[in-house]
Short mmCIF file of C-alpha atoms in Angstrom, two decimals:
data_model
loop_
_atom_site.label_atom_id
_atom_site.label_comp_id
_atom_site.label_asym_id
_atom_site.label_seq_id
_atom_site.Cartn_x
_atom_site.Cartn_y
_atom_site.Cartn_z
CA UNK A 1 -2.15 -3.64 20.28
CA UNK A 2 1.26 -3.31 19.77
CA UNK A 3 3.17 -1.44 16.76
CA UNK A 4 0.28 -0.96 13.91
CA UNK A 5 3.22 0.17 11.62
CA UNK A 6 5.42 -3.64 12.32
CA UNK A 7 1.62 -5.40 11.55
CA UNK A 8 1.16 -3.47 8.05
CA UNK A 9 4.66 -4.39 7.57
CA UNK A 10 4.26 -7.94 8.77
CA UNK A 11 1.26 -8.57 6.40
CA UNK A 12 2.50 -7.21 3.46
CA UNK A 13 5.74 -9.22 3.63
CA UNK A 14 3.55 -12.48 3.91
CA UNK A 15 1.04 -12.31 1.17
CA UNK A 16 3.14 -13.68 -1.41
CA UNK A 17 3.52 -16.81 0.10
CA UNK A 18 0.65 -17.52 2.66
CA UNK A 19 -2.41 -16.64 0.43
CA UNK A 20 -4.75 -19.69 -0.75
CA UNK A 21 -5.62 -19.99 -4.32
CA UNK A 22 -7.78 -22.06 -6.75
CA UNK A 23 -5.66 -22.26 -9.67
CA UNK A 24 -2.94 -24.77 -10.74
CA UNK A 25 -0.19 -24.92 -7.63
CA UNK A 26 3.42 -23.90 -8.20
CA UNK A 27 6.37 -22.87 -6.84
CA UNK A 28 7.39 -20.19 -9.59
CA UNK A 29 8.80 -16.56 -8.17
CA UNK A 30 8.84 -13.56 -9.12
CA UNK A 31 11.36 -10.84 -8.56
CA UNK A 32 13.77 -7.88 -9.36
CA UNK A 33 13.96 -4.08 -8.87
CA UNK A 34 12.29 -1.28 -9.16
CA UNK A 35 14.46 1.46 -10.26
CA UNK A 36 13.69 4.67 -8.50
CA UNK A 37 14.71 8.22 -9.69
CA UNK A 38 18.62 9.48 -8.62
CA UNK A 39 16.39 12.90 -7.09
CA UNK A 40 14.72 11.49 -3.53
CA UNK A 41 11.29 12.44 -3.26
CA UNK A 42 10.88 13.38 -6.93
CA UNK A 43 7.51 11.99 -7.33
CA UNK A 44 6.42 14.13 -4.26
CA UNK A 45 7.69 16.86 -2.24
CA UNK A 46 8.77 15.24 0.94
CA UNK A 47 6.18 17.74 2.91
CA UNK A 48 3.77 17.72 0.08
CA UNK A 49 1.18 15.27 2.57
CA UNK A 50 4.21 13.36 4.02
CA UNK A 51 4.66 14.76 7.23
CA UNK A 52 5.03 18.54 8.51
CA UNK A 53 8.42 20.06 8.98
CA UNK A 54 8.17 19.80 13.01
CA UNK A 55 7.49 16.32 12.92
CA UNK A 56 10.50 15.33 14.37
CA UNK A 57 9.05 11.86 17.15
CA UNK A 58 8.27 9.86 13.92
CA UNK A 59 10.53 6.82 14.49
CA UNK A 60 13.20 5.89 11.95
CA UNK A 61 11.36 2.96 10.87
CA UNK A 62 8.16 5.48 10.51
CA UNK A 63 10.07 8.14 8.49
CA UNK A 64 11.06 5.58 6.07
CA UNK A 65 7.10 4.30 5.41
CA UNK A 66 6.42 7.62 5.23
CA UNK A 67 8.78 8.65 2.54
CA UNK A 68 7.63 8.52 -1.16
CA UNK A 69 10.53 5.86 -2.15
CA UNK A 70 8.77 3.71 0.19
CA UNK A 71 5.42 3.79 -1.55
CA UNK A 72 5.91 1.12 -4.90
CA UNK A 73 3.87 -1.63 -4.32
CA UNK A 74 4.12 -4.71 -7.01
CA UNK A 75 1.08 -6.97 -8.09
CA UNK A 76 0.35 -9.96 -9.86
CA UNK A 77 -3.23 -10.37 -11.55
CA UNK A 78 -4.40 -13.99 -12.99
CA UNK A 79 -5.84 -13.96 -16.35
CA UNK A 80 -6.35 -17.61 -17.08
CA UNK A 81 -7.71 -18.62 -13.18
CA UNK A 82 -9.87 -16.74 -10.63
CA UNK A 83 -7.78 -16.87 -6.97
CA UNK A 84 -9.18 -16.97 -3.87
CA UNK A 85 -9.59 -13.25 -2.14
CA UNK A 86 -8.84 -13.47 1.47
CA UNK A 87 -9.69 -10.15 3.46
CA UNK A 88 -6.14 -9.09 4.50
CA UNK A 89 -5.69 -9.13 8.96
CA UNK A 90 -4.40 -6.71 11.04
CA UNK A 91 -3.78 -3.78 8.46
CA UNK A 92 -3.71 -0.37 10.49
CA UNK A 93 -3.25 3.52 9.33
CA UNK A 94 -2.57 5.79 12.44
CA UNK A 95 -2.22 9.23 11.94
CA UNK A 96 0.58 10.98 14.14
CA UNK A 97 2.08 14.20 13.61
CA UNK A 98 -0.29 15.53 11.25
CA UNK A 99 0.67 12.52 8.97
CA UNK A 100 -1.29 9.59 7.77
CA UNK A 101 1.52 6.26 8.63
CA UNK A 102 1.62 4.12 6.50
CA UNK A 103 0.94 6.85 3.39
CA UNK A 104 0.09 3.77 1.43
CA UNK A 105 -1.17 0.42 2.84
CA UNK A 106 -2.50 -2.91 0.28
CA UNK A 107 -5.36 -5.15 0.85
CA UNK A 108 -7.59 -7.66 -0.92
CA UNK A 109 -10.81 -6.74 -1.69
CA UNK A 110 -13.09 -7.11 1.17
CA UNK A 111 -10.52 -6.47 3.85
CA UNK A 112 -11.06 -3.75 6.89
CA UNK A 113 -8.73 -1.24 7.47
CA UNK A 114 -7.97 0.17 11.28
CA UNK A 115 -8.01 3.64 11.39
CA UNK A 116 -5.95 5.11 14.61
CA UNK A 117 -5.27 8.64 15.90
CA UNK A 118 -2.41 8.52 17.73
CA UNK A 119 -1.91 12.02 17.71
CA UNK A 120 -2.47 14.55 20.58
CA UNK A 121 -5.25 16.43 18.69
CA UNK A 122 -8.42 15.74 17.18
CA UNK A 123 -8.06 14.26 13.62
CA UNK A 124 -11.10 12.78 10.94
CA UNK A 125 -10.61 10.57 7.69
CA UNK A 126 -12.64 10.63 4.92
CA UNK A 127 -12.87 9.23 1.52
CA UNK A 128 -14.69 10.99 -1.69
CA UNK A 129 -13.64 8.29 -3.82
CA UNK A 130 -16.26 6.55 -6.04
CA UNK A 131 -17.98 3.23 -4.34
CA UNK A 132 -15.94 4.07 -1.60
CA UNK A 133 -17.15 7.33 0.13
CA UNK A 134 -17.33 7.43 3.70
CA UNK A 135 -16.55 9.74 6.68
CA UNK A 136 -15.21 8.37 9.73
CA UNK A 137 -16.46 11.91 11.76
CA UNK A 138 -13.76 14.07 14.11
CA UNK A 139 -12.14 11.04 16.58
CA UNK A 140 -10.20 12.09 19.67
CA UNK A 141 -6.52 11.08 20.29
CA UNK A 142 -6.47 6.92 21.01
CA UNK A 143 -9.36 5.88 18.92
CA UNK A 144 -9.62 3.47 16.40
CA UNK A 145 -12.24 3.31 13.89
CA UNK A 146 -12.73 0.15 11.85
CA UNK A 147 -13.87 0.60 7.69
CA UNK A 148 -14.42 -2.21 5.33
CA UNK A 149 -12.97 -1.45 1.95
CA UNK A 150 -15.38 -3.16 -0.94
CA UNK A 151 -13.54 -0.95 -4.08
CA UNK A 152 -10.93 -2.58 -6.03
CA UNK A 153 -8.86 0.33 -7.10
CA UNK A 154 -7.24 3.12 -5.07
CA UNK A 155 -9.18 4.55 -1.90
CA UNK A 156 -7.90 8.49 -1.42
CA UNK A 157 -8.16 9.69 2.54
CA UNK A 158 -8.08 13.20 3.35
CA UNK A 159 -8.56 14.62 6.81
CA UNK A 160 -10.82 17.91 7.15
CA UNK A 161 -8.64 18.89 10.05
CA UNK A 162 -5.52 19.12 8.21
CA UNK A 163 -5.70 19.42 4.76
CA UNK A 164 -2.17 18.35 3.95
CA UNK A 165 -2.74 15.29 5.06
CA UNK A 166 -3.18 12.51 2.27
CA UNK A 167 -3.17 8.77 2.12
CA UNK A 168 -4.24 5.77 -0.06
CA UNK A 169 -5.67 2.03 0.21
CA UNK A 170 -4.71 -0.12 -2.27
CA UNK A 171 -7.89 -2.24 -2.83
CA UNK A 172 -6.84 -5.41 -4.92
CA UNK A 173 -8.69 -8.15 -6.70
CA UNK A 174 -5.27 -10.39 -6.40
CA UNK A 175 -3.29 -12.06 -3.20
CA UNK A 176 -0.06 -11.53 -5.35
CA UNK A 177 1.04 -8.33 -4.07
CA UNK A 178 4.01 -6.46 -2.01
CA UNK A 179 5.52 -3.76 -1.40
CA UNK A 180 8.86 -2.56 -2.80
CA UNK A 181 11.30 -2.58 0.20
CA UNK A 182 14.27 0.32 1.06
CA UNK A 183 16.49 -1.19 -1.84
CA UNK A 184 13.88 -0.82 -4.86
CA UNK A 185 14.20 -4.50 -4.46
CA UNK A 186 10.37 -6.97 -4.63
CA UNK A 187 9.80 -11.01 -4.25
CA UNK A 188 6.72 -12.92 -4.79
CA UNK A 189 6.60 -16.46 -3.91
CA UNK A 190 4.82 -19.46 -4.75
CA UNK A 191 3.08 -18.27 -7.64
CA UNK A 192 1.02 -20.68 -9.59
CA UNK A 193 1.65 -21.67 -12.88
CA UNK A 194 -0.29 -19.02 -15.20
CA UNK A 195 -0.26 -15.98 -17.50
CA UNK A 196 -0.52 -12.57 -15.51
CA UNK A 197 -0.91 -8.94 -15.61
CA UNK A 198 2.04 -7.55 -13.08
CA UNK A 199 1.30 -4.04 -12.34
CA UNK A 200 3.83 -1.61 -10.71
CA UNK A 201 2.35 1.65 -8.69
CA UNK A 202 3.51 4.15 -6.78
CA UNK A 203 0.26 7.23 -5.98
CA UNK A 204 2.48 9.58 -7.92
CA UNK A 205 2.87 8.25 -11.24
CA UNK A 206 0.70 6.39 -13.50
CA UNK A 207 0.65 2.84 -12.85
CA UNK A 208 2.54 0.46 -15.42
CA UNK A 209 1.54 -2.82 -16.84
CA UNK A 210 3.19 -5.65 -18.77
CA UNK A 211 2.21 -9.27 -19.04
CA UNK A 212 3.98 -12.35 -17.30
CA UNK A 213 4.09 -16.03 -18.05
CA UNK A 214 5.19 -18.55 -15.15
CA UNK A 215 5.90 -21.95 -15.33
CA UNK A 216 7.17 -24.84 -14.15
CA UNK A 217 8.58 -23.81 -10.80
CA UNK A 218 10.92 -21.23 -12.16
CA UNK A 219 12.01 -17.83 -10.60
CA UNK A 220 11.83 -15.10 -13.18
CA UNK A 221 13.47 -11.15 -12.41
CA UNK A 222 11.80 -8.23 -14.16
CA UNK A 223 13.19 -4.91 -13.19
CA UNK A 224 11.10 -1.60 -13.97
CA UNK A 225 12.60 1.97 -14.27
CA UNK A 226 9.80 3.86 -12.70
CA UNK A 227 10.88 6.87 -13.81
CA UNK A 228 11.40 5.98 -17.35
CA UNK A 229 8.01 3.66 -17.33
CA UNK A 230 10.14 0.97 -18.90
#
């Protein structure tokens, strides 16, 4: 199976530029940075459904997925042409050390998510969340448990095991989406030409919104305080 942390990583580097559309084609970009606040782990307490204290065999590479900085995801929604929603491959959460990894993963609409325990202990995951409740049952260490994800919106997991544990699915009615990477810093690529609806959102703050025209091939930055919402 190989790394499921590498695929999620993997998939959401490649959206922005291997995703069919209908729309008009074009080659515009969209980038810039997301300014984070100066305090790390402001928008949640690095244990507060991170990881526990003790959880000291989470890779470097894990540790940084799992750290709120890491959780900004950037998203481009059409408003003038309907794109083509391809269900988003490969996209795994395992839980290890009493930790959901990724926190936060992004798919299209549609898409199925692989759910892992990787841990040495029983673990379950379960969603409340409207038009997308569903309880996976108690799953012994090395199983995997497939669930198709038909919201758009965010999908909030919870295991009845541990209840520190929290993660999220970001369900999305677009292909234009990444996340931020370890520098604040986001690209999308090959963008048609259009007007859109970017969106910025990271679980712990309210998500921000401000419209976007591209044209004619052209690479545009927008950089977002998160903390300020501006």
């Amino acid at each position: 199976m190989g790394n499921p942390i590498y695929k999620v990583c993997c998939v959401l580097l490649l959206l922005g530029s291997s995703a069919s559309l209908t729309g008009v084609k074009g080659q515009n970009v969209l980038q810039g940075n997301i300014l984070m606040p100066a305090e790390k782990g402001k928008f949640f307490g690095i244990y507060q459904g991170y990881q526990k204290k003790s959880a000291s065999s989470l890779t470097g590479e894990e540790a940084a997925l799992n750290h709120p900085d890491q959780n900004v995801f950037v998203s481009l929604h059409p408003k003038d042409f309907q794109p083509e929603l391809i269900p988003t491959p490969n996209v795994y959460i395992t839980q290890k050390e009493e930790s959901f990894l990724p926190k936060v993963v992004a798919v299209t609409k549609g898409s199925t998510v692989y759910l892992l325990n990787e841990d040495n202990q029983y673990h379950n995951v379960y969603s409340r969340t409207p038009k997308a409740i569903f309880n996976i049952g108690r799953r012994p260490p090395g199983h995997s448990y497939p669930q198709k994800i038909n919201k758009i919106g965010v999908v909030r997991l919870f295991c009845d095991i541990h209840e520190q544990m929290q993660g999220y699915i970001l369900s999305y009615d677009t292909p234009y989406f990444t996340r931020v990477d370890e520098n604040g810093v986001y690209r999308l690529e090959n963008l048609p030409d259009g007007s859109y609806r970017m969106e910025v959102l990271h679980p712990g703050k309210p998500k921000l919104s401000l419209d976007v025209e591209l044209s004619g091939g052209t690479t545009q930055n927008k950089d977002i305080d998160l903390e300020k919402g501006l």
